[in-house]
């Protein structure tokens, strides 16, 4: 077929450029990425409820990935590169702030919703703001393993931020590049 023939048949030619950025991860049965759990996680985020999740044992992990039961405050569902991730704040008894982490939805399974614990709008919003600042500063969705460093980086005080931003990055490459 020639282009003229396509246009006469009212068939639109394919665009020269397109964005192909979609979820390439197949949802695991029983994980948060499955359709029956996606509504649950959305609801607990909106209601600011604490939940217990578990990392799926057969899912791939990174060296510092948390294991076992996670007591968390879910913050937001993010799409990054190839999949959907849950951004959450860890909860530990007696601590005002927890480490903010992200984990792919297909690597987490639902344990239970803790109906007794719901945090107020202001505390939830402050954690969301901290996560947003970390997203801007960190250049990705891994925010490190140090709570104090996260708090300093997300601080509005430039002096607290600067002590973590003054590292030297050394790049080694071949001469031709």
mmCIF file of C-alpha atoms in Angstrom:
data_model
loop_
_atom_site.group_PDB
_atom_site.id
_atom_site.type_symbol
_atom_site.label_atom_id
_atom_site.label_comp_id
_atom_site.label_asym_id
_atom_site.label_seq_id
_atom_site.Cartn_x
_atom_site.Cartn_y
_atom_site.Cartn_z
ATOM 1 C CA UNK A 1 0.000 0.000 0.000
ATOM 2 C CA UNK A 2 1.089 3.524 -0.645
ATOM 3 C CA UNK A 3 0.462 6.464 1.690
ATOM 4 C CA UNK A 4 -2.113 7.897 -0.706
ATOM 5 C CA UNK A 5 -4.047 4.640 -0.639
ATOM 6 C CA UNK A 6 -4.059 4.625 3.173
ATOM 7 C CA UNK A 7 -5.401 8.163 3.366
ATOM 8 C CA UNK A 8 -8.129 7.414 0.838
ATOM 9 C CA UNK A 9 -9.207 4.457 3.006
ATOM 10 C CA UNK A 10 -9.347 6.788 6.035
ATOM 11 C CA UNK A 11 -6.527 4.889 7.757
ATOM 12 C CA UNK A 12 -4.214 7.094 9.806
ATOM 13 C CA UNK A 13 -0.472 6.460 9.374
ATOM 14 C CA UNK A 14 1.462 5.566 12.534
ATOM 15 C CA UNK A 15 3.210 8.479 14.264
ATOM 16 C CA UNK A 16 6.928 8.943 13.788
ATOM 17 C CA UNK A 17 7.504 9.215 17.535
ATOM 18 C CA UNK A 18 5.669 7.744 20.476
ATOM 19 C CA UNK A 19 6.198 7.271 24.169
ATOM 20 C CA UNK A 20 6.438 3.641 25.218
ATOM 21 C CA UNK A 21 6.589 3.629 28.972
ATOM 22 C CA UNK A 22 4.258 1.092 30.456
ATOM 23 C CA UNK A 23 4.173 -1.457 33.190
ATOM 24 C CA UNK A 24 6.161 -4.479 31.983
ATOM 25 C CA UNK A 25 5.833 -6.352 35.270
ATOM 26 C CA UNK A 26 3.152 -9.018 35.389
ATOM 27 C CA UNK A 27 1.047 -8.705 38.569
ATOM 28 C CA UNK A 28 1.658 -11.592 40.974
ATOM 29 C CA UNK A 29 -1.395 -13.273 42.394
ATOM 30 C CA UNK A 30 -1.851 -12.139 45.988
ATOM 31 C CA UNK A 31 0.474 -9.159 45.642
ATOM 32 C CA UNK A 32 -0.522 -5.516 45.939
ATOM 33 C CA UNK A 33 -0.323 -5.288 42.146
ATOM 34 C CA UNK A 34 -3.277 -7.661 41.733
ATOM 35 C CA UNK A 35 -6.552 -5.901 40.970
ATOM 36 C CA UNK A 36 -8.320 -6.931 44.208
ATOM 37 C CA UNK A 37 -5.567 -5.373 46.366
ATOM 38 C CA UNK A 38 -5.036 -2.157 44.400
ATOM 39 C CA UNK A 39 -8.302 -0.663 45.711
ATOM 40 C CA UNK A 40 -7.337 -1.611 49.272
ATOM 41 C CA UNK A 41 -4.017 0.192 49.143
ATOM 42 C CA UNK A 42 -5.633 3.286 47.601
ATOM 43 C CA UNK A 43 -8.220 3.350 50.381
ATOM 44 C CA UNK A 44 -5.711 3.059 53.251
ATOM 45 C CA UNK A 45 -3.612 5.847 51.726
ATOM 46 C CA UNK A 46 -6.633 8.144 51.569
ATOM 47 C CA UNK A 47 -7.714 7.184 55.102
ATOM 48 C CA UNK A 48 -4.121 7.492 56.488
ATOM 49 C CA UNK A 49 -4.254 4.017 58.028
ATOM 50 C CA UNK A 50 -1.308 1.979 59.226
ATOM 51 C CA UNK A 51 -1.016 -1.444 57.583
ATOM 52 C CA UNK A 52 1.069 -4.551 57.792
ATOM 53 C CA UNK A 53 2.545 -5.858 54.570
ATOM 54 C CA UNK A 54 4.956 -8.672 53.875
ATOM 55 C CA UNK A 55 7.674 -8.878 51.285
ATOM 56 C CA UNK A 56 7.010 -11.851 49.009
ATOM 57 C CA UNK A 57 9.816 -14.370 49.621
ATOM 58 C CA UNK A 58 10.244 -15.460 46.010
ATOM 59 C CA UNK A 59 10.463 -11.855 44.751
ATOM 60 C CA UNK A 60 13.864 -10.470 43.869
ATOM 61 C CA UNK A 61 15.406 -8.116 46.388
ATOM 62 C CA UNK A 62 18.261 -5.704 46.937
ATOM 63 C CA UNK A 63 20.929 -5.977 49.664
ATOM 64 C CA UNK A 64 19.112 -3.718 52.156
ATOM 65 C CA UNK A 65 15.540 -4.676 51.286
ATOM 66 C CA UNK A 66 13.433 -5.083 54.409
ATOM 67 C CA UNK A 67 12.207 -8.594 55.106
ATOM 68 C CA UNK A 68 9.362 -10.040 57.118
ATOM 69 C CA UNK A 69 6.326 -8.102 58.271
ATOM 70 C CA UNK A 70 6.452 -4.369 57.564
ATOM 71 C CA UNK A 71 4.475 -1.963 59.753
ATOM 72 C CA UNK A 72 4.025 1.066 57.543
ATOM 73 C CA UNK A 73 2.130 4.218 56.716
ATOM 74 C CA UNK A 74 1.441 4.023 52.947
ATOM 75 C CA UNK A 75 2.030 7.416 51.308
ATOM 76 C CA UNK A 76 1.611 7.161 47.558
ATOM 77 C CA UNK A 77 1.674 4.812 44.582
ATOM 78 C CA UNK A 78 4.299 5.900 42.026
ATOM 79 C CA UNK A 79 5.078 4.742 38.521
ATOM 80 C CA UNK A 80 8.839 4.563 37.920
ATOM 81 C CA UNK A 81 10.512 3.227 34.758
ATOM 82 C CA UNK A 82 8.854 -0.175 34.403
ATOM 83 C CA UNK A 83 6.462 -0.689 37.270
ATOM 84 C CA UNK A 84 4.270 0.662 40.053
ATOM 85 C CA UNK A 85 5.854 1.245 43.459
ATOM 86 C CA UNK A 86 4.485 1.924 46.905
ATOM 87 C CA UNK A 87 6.118 4.814 48.732
ATOM 88 C CA UNK A 88 5.737 4.347 52.464
ATOM 89 C CA UNK A 89 7.056 5.462 55.818
ATOM 90 C CA UNK A 90 8.192 2.789 58.239
ATOM 91 C CA UNK A 91 6.510 2.818 61.630
ATOM 92 C CA UNK A 92 8.372 1.973 64.829
ATOM 93 C CA UNK A 93 6.817 2.379 68.256
ATOM 94 C CA UNK A 94 7.853 5.574 69.999
ATOM 95 C CA UNK A 95 9.469 7.202 66.953
ATOM 96 C CA UNK A 96 8.026 10.363 65.448
ATOM 97 C CA UNK A 97 9.489 9.765 61.978
ATOM 98 C CA UNK A 98 10.298 6.646 60.036
ATOM 99 C CA UNK A 99 12.505 5.886 57.074
ATOM 100 C CA UNK A 100 10.759 6.549 53.768
ATOM 101 C CA UNK A 101 11.151 3.692 51.304
ATOM 102 C CA UNK A 102 9.709 2.454 48.045
ATOM 103 C CA UNK A 103 8.968 -1.105 46.985
ATOM 104 C CA UNK A 104 7.430 -2.558 43.864
ATOM 105 C CA UNK A 105 3.778 -3.480 44.363
ATOM 106 C CA UNK A 106 4.299 -6.958 42.926
ATOM 107 C CA UNK A 107 6.837 -7.695 45.690
ATOM 108 C CA UNK A 108 4.469 -6.946 48.576
ATOM 109 C CA UNK A 109 1.512 -8.880 49.927
ATOM 110 C CA UNK A 110 -1.264 -7.756 52.231
ATOM 111 C CA UNK A 111 -1.142 -8.985 55.846
ATOM 112 C CA UNK A 112 -3.656 -6.768 57.615
ATOM 113 C CA UNK A 113 -5.018 -3.305 58.055
ATOM 114 C CA UNK A 114 -4.638 -1.942 61.550
ATOM 115 C CA UNK A 115 -8.057 -0.360 62.150
ATOM 116 C CA UNK A 116 -6.998 1.095 65.498
ATOM 117 C CA UNK A 117 -4.289 3.316 64.043
ATOM 118 C CA UNK A 118 -5.022 6.219 61.774
ATOM 119 C CA UNK A 119 -2.849 9.275 61.580
ATOM 120 C CA UNK A 120 -4.041 12.814 61.238
ATOM 121 C CA UNK A 121 -4.019 14.783 58.002
ATOM 122 C CA UNK A 122 -1.165 17.046 59.091
ATOM 123 C CA UNK A 123 1.247 14.200 59.933
ATOM 124 C CA UNK A 124 0.412 12.417 56.689
ATOM 125 C CA UNK A 125 0.915 15.609 54.685
ATOM 126 C CA UNK A 126 4.307 16.305 56.346
ATOM 127 C CA UNK A 127 5.499 12.805 55.384
ATOM 128 C CA UNK A 128 4.268 13.324 51.813
ATOM 129 C CA UNK A 129 6.142 16.630 51.631
ATOM 130 C CA UNK A 130 9.306 14.943 52.905
ATOM 131 C CA UNK A 131 8.923 12.231 50.254
ATOM 132 C CA UNK A 132 8.444 14.863 47.516
ATOM 133 C CA UNK A 133 11.628 16.676 48.593
ATOM 134 C CA UNK A 134 13.545 13.389 48.623
ATOM 135 C CA UNK A 135 12.300 12.597 45.104
ATOM 136 C CA UNK A 136 13.703 15.931 43.886
ATOM 137 C CA UNK A 137 17.032 15.655 45.702
ATOM 138 C CA UNK A 138 17.794 11.945 45.258
ATOM 139 C CA UNK A 139 17.226 11.729 41.499
ATOM 140 C CA UNK A 140 15.363 8.428 41.828
ATOM 141 C CA UNK A 141 13.197 6.443 44.211
ATOM 142 C CA UNK A 142 15.908 5.052 46.496
ATOM 143 C CA UNK A 143 16.292 7.418 49.440
ATOM 144 C CA UNK A 144 19.036 5.687 51.396
ATOM 145 C CA UNK A 145 19.092 3.800 54.684
ATOM 146 C CA UNK A 146 19.807 6.627 57.121
ATOM 147 C CA UNK A 147 16.808 8.308 58.744
ATOM 148 C CA UNK A 148 18.762 11.333 59.953
ATOM 149 C CA UNK A 149 20.184 11.897 56.459
ATOM 150 C CA UNK A 150 16.652 11.726 55.024
ATOM 151 C CA UNK A 151 15.403 14.250 57.565
ATOM 152 C CA UNK A 152 18.334 16.565 56.821
ATOM 153 C CA UNK A 153 17.907 16.306 53.030
ATOM 154 C CA UNK A 154 14.179 16.996 53.287
ATOM 155 C CA UNK A 155 14.754 19.922 55.646
ATOM 156 C CA UNK A 156 13.901 23.449 54.588
ATOM 157 C CA UNK A 157 17.189 24.584 56.152
ATOM 158 C CA UNK A 158 19.962 24.812 53.505
ATOM 159 C CA UNK A 159 22.672 24.210 56.130
ATOM 160 C CA UNK A 160 21.157 20.824 57.076
ATOM 161 C CA UNK A 161 20.782 19.873 53.413
ATOM 162 C CA UNK A 162 24.260 20.940 52.352
ATOM 163 C CA UNK A 163 26.178 18.571 54.626
ATOM 164 C CA UNK A 164 24.726 15.664 52.607
ATOM 165 C CA UNK A 165 25.027 17.318 49.182
ATOM 166 C CA UNK A 166 28.713 18.190 49.186
ATOM 167 C CA UNK A 167 30.087 14.861 48.084
ATOM 168 C CA UNK A 168 32.552 14.511 45.259
ATOM 169 C CA UNK A 169 31.477 12.305 42.407
ATOM 170 C CA UNK A 170 34.361 10.755 40.524
ATOM 171 C CA UNK A 171 33.793 9.267 37.121
ATOM 172 C CA UNK A 172 36.273 6.995 35.437
ATOM 173 C CA UNK A 173 35.915 6.494 31.715
ATOM 174 C CA UNK A 174 37.909 5.631 28.674
ATOM 175 C CA UNK A 175 39.770 8.394 26.865
ATOM 176 C CA UNK A 176 37.640 8.171 23.711
ATOM 177 C CA UNK A 177 34.480 8.999 25.632
#
